[in-house]
PDB file of C-alpha atoms in Angstrom:
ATOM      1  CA  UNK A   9      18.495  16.900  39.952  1.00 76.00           C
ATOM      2  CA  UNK A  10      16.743  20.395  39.218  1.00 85.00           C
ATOM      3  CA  UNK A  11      12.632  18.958  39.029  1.00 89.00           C
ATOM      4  CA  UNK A  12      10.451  16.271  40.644  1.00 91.00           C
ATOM      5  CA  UNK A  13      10.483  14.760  37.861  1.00 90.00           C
ATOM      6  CA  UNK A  14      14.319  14.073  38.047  1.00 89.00           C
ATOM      7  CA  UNK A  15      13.926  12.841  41.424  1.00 89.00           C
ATOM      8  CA  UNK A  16      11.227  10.258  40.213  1.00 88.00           C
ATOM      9  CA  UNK A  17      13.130   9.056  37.156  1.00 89.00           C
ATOM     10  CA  UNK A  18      16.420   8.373  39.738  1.00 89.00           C
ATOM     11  CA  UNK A  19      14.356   6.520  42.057  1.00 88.00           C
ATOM     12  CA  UNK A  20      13.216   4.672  39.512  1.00 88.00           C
ATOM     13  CA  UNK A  21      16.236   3.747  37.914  1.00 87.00           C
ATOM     14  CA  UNK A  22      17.223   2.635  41.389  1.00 91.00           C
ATOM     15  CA  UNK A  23      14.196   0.394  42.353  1.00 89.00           C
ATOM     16  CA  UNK A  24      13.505  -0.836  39.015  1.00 88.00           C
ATOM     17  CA  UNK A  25      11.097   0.489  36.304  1.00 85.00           C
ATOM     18  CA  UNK A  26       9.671  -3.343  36.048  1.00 87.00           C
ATOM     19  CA  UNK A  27       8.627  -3.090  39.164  1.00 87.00           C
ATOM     20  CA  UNK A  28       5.808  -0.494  38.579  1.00 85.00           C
ATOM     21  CA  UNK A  29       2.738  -1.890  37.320  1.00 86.00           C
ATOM     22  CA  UNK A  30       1.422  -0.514  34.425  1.00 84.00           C
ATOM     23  CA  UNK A  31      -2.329   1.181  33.858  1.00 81.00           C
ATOM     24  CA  UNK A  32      -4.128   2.672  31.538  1.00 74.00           C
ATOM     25  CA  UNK A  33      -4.631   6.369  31.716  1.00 73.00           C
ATOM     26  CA  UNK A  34      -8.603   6.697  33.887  1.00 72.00           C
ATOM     27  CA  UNK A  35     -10.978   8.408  32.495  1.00 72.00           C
ATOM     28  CA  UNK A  36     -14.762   7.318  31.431  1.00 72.00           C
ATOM     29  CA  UNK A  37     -16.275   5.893  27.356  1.00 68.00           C
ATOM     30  CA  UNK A  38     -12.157   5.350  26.303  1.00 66.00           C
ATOM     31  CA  UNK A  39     -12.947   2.190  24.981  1.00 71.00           C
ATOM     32  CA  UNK A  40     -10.806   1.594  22.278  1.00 76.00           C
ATOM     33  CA  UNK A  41     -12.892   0.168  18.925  1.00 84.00           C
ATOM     34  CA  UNK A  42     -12.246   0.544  15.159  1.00 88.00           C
ATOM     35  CA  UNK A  43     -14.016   2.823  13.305  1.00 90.00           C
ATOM     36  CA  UNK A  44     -16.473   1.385  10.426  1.00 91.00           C
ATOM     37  CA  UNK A  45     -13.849   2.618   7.809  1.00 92.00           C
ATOM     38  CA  UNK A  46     -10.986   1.298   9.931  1.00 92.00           C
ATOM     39  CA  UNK A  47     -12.717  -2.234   9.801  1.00 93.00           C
ATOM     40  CA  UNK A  48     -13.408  -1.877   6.141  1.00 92.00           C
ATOM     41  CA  UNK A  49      -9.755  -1.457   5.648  1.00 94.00           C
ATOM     42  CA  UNK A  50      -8.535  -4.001   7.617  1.00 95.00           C
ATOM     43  CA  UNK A  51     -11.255  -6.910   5.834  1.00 95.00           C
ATOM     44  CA  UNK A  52     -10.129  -5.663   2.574  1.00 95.00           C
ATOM     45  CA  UNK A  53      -6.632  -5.318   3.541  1.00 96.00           C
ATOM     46  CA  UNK A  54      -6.226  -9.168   5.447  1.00 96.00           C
ATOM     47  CA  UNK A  55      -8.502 -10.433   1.697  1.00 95.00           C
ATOM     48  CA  UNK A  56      -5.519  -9.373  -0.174  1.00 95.00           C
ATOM     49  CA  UNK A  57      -3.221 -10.779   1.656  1.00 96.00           C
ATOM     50  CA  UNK A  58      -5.275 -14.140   1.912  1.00 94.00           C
ATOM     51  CA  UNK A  59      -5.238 -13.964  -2.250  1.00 93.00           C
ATOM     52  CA  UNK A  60      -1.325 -13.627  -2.211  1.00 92.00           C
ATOM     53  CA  UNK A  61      -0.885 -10.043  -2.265  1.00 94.00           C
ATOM     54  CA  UNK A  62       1.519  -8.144  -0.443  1.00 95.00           C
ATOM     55  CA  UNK A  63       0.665  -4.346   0.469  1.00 96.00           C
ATOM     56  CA  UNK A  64       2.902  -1.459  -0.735  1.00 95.00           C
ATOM     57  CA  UNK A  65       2.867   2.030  -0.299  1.00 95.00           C
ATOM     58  CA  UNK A  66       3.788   4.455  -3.001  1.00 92.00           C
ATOM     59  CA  UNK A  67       4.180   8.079  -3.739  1.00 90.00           C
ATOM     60  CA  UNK A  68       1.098  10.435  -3.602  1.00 91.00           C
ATOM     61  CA  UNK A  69       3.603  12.590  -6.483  1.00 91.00           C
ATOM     62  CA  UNK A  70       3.327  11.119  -9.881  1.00 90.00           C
ATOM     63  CA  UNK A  71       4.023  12.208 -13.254  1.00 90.00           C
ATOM     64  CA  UNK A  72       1.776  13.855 -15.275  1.00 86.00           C
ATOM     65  CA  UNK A  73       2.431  11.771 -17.937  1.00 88.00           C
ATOM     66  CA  UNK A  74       1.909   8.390 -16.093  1.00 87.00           C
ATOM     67  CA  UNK A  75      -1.639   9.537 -15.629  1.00 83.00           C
ATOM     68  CA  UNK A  76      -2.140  10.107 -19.543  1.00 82.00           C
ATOM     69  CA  UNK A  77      -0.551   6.254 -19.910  1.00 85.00           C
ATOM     70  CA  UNK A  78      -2.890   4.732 -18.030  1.00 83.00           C
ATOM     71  CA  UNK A  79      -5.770   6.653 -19.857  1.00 75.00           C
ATOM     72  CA  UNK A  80      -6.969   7.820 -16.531  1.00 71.00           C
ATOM     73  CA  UNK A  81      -9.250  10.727 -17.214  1.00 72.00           C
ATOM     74  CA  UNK A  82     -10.686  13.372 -14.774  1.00 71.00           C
ATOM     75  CA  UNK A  83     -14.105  12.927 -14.420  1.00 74.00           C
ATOM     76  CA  UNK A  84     -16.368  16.331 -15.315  1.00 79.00           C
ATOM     77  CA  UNK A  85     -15.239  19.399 -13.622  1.00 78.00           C
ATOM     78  CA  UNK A  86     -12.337  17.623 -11.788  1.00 82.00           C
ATOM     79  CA  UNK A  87      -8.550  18.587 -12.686  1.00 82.00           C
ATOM     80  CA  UNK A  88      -4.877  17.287 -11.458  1.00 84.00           C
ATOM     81  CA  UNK A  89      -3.904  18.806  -8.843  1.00 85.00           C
ATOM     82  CA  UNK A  90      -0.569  20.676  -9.649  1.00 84.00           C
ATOM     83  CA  UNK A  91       2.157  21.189  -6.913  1.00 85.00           C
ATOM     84  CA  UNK A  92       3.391  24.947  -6.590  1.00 86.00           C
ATOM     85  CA  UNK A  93       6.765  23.857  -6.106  1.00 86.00           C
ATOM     86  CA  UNK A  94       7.062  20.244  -7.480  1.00 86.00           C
ATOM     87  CA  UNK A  95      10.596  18.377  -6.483  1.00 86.00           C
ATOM     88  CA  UNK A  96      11.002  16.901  -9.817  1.00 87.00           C
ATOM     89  CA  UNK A  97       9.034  16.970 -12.701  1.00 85.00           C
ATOM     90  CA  UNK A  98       8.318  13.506 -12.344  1.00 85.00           C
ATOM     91  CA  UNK A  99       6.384  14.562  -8.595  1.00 87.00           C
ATOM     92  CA  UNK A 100       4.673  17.143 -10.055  1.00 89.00           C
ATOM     93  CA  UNK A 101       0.996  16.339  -9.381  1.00 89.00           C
ATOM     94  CA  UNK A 102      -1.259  14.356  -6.697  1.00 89.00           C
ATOM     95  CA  UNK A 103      -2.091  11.125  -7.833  1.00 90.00           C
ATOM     96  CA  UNK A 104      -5.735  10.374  -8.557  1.00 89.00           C
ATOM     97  CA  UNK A 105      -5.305   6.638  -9.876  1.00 90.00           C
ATOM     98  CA  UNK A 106      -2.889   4.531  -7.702  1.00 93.00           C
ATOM     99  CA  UNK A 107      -2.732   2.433 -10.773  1.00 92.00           C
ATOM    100  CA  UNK A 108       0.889   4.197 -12.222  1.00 91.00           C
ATOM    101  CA  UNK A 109       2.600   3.827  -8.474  1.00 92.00           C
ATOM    102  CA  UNK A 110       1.800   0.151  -8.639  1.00 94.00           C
ATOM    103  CA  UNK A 111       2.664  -0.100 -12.742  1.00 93.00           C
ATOM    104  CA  UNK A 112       5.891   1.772 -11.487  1.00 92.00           C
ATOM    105  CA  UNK A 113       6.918  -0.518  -8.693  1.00 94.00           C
ATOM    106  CA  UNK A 114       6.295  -3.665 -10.882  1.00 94.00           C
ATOM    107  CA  UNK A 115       8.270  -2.165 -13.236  1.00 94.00           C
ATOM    108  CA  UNK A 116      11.261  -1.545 -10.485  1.00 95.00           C
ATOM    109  CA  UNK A 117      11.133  -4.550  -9.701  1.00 94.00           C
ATOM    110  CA  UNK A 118      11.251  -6.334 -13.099  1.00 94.00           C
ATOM    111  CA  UNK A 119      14.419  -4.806 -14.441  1.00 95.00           C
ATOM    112  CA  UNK A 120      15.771  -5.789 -10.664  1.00 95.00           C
ATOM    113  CA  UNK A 121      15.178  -9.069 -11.538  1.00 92.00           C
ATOM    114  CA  UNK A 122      12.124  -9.776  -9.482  1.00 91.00           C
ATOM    115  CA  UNK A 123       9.824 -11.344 -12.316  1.00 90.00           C
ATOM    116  CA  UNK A 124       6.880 -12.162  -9.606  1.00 92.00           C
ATOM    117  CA  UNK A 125       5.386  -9.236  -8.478  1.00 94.00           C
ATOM    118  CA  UNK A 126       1.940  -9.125  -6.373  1.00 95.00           C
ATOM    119  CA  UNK A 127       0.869  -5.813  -4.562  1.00 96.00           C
ATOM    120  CA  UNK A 128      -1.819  -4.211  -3.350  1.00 96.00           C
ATOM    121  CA  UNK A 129      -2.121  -0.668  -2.473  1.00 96.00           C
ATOM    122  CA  UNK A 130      -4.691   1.164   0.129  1.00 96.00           C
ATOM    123  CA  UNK A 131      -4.289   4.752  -0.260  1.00 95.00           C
ATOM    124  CA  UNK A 132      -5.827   8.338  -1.038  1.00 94.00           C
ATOM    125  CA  UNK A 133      -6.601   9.882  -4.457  1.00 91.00           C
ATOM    126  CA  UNK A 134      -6.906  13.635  -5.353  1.00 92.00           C
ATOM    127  CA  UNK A 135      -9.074  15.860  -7.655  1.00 88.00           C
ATOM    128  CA  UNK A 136      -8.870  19.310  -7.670  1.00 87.00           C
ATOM    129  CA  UNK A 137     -11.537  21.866  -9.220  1.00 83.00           C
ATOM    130  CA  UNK A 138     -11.434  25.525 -10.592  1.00 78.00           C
ATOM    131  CA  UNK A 139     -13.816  26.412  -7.248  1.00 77.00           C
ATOM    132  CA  UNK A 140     -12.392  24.875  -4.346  1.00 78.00           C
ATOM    133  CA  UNK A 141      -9.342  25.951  -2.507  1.00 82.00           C
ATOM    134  CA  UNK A 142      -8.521  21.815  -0.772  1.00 86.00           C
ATOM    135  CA  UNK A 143      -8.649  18.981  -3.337  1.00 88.00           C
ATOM    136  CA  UNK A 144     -11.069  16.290  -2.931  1.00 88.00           C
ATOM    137  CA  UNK A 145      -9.766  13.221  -1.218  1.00 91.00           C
ATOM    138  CA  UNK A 146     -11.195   9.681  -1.738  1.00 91.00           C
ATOM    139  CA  UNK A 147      -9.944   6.405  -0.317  1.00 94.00           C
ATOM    140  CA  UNK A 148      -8.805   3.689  -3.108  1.00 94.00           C
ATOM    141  CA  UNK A 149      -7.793  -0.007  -3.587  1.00 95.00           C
ATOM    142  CA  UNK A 150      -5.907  -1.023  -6.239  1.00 95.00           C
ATOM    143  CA  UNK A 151      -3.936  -4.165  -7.017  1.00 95.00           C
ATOM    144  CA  UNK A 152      -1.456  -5.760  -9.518  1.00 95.00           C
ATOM    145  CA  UNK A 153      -0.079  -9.117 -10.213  1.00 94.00           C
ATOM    146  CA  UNK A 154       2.777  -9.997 -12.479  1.00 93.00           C
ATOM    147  CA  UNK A 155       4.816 -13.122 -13.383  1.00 91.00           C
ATOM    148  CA  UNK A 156       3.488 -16.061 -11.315  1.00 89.00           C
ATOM    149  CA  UNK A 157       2.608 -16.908  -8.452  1.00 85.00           C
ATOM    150  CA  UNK A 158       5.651 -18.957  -7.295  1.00 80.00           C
ATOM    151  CA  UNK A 159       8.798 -20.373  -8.689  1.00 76.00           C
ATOM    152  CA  UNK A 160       8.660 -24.403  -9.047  1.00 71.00           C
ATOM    153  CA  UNK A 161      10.391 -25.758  -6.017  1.00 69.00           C
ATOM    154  CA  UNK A 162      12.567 -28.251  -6.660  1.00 68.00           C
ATOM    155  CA  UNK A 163      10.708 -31.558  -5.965  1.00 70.00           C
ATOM    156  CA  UNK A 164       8.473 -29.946  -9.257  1.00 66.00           C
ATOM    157  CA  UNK A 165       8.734 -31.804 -12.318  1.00 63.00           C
ATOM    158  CA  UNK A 166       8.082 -28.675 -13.949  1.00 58.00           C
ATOM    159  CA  UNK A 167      11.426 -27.462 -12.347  1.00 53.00           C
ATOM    160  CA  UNK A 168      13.305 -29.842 -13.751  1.00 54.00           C
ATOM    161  CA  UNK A 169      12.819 -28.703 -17.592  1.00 56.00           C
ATOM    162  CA  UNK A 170      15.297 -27.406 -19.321  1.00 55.00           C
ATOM    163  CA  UNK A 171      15.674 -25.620 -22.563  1.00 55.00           C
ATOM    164  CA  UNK A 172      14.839 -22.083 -23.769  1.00 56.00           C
ATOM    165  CA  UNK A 173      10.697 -22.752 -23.109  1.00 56.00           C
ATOM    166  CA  UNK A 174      11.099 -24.185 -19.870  1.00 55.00           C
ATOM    167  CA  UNK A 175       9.977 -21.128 -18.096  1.00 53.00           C
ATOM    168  CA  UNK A 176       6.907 -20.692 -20.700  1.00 51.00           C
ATOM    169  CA  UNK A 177       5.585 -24.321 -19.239  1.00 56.00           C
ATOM    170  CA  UNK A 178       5.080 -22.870 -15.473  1.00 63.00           C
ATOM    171  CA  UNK A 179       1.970 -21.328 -14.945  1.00 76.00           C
ATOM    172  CA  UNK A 180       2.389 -17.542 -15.640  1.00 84.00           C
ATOM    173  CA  UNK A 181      -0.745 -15.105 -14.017  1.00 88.00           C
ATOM    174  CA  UNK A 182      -3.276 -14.500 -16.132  1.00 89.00           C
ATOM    175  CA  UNK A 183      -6.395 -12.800 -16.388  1.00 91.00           C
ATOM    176  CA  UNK A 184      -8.079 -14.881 -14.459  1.00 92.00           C
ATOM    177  CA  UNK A 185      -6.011 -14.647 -12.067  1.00 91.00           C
ATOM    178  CA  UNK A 186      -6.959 -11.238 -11.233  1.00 91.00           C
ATOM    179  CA  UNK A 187     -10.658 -11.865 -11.839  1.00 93.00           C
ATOM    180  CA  UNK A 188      -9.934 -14.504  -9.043  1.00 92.00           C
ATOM    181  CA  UNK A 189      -8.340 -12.289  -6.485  1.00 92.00           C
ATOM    182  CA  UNK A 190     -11.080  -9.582  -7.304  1.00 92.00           C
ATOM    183  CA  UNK A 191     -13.746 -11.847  -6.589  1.00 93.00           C
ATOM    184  CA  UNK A 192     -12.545 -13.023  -3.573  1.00 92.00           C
ATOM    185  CA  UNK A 193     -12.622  -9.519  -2.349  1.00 90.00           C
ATOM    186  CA  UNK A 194     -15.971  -8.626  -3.548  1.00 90.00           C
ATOM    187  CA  UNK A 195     -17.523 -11.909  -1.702  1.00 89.00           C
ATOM    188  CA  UNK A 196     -15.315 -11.143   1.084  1.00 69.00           C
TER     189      UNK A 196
END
């Protein structure tokens, strides 16, 4: 025991840390609340997950070339925003679509074998320009869905098909399907 601080934590092992009641630190206006944005996220976060979505988080590094995939252009003035010292060549830029994390992880999870894939993804984008020193940050939403929404359980008759089509006669997503989810978070 060197500090009072040793001496407290002993006698507390002794007595019993349970035995203390816990308080909040004092001090006056610390009432906890969300912030406007924080709210925001959280409506359009719990909407998503209400359509069938499931949030993911992806890398803020993409590849160049993703960007030019997804025909994502800069708008005027704006640029990528290169990494000095990239880790890979695939991670050599700040995202400023989330659109080729979420093609990416579909992807992933497609060749894993996981044909029904529906995320959603809250998360910063990034635009450089020739004048400023700090990118521009802006908060986005972005969303995929793949496959269907479910497999047919086995009480469905459309389970119980067989045959090389069988799988073509369950629902598979759709346009509309998107359309749907979107609209449920616009009304939302």
């Amino acid at each position: 025991v060197d500090d009072e601080i040793d001496l407290v934590e002993e006698v507390l092992r002794i007595w019993g840390v349970d035995r203390v009641e816990s308080t909040l630190p004092a001090g006056r206006g610390r009432v906890g609340s969300l912030t406007p944005e924080q709210r925001w996220r959280e409506r359009i976060a719990a909407t998503l997950r209400a359509s069938g979505l499931n949030e993911t988080i992806t890398y803020a590094f993409v590849d160049p070339r993703d960007l030019e995939r997804v025909s994502w252009e800069s708008p005027e003035g704006e640029t990528d925003v290169e990494l000095l010292n990239p880790m890979s060549e695939e991670q050599a830029v700040l995202r400023r679509t989330l659109t080729p994390g979420l093609l990416r992880a579909v992807s992933y999870n497609q060749r894993r074998g996981v044909a029904n894939v529906h995320r959603y993804e809250l998360g910063m984008g990034f635009l450089g320009s020739a004048g400023r020193q700090l990118p521009k940050e802006r908060e986005l939403v972005a969303g995929v869905v793949a496959g269907r929404w479910h497999e047919p359980a086995w009480h469905d008759p459309r389970g119980q098909e067989t045959g090389p089509d069988a799988a073509l006669r369950t629902p598979a997503l759709s346009f509309f399907d998107g359309k749907g989810v979107l609209e449920a978070l616009m009304t939302d």
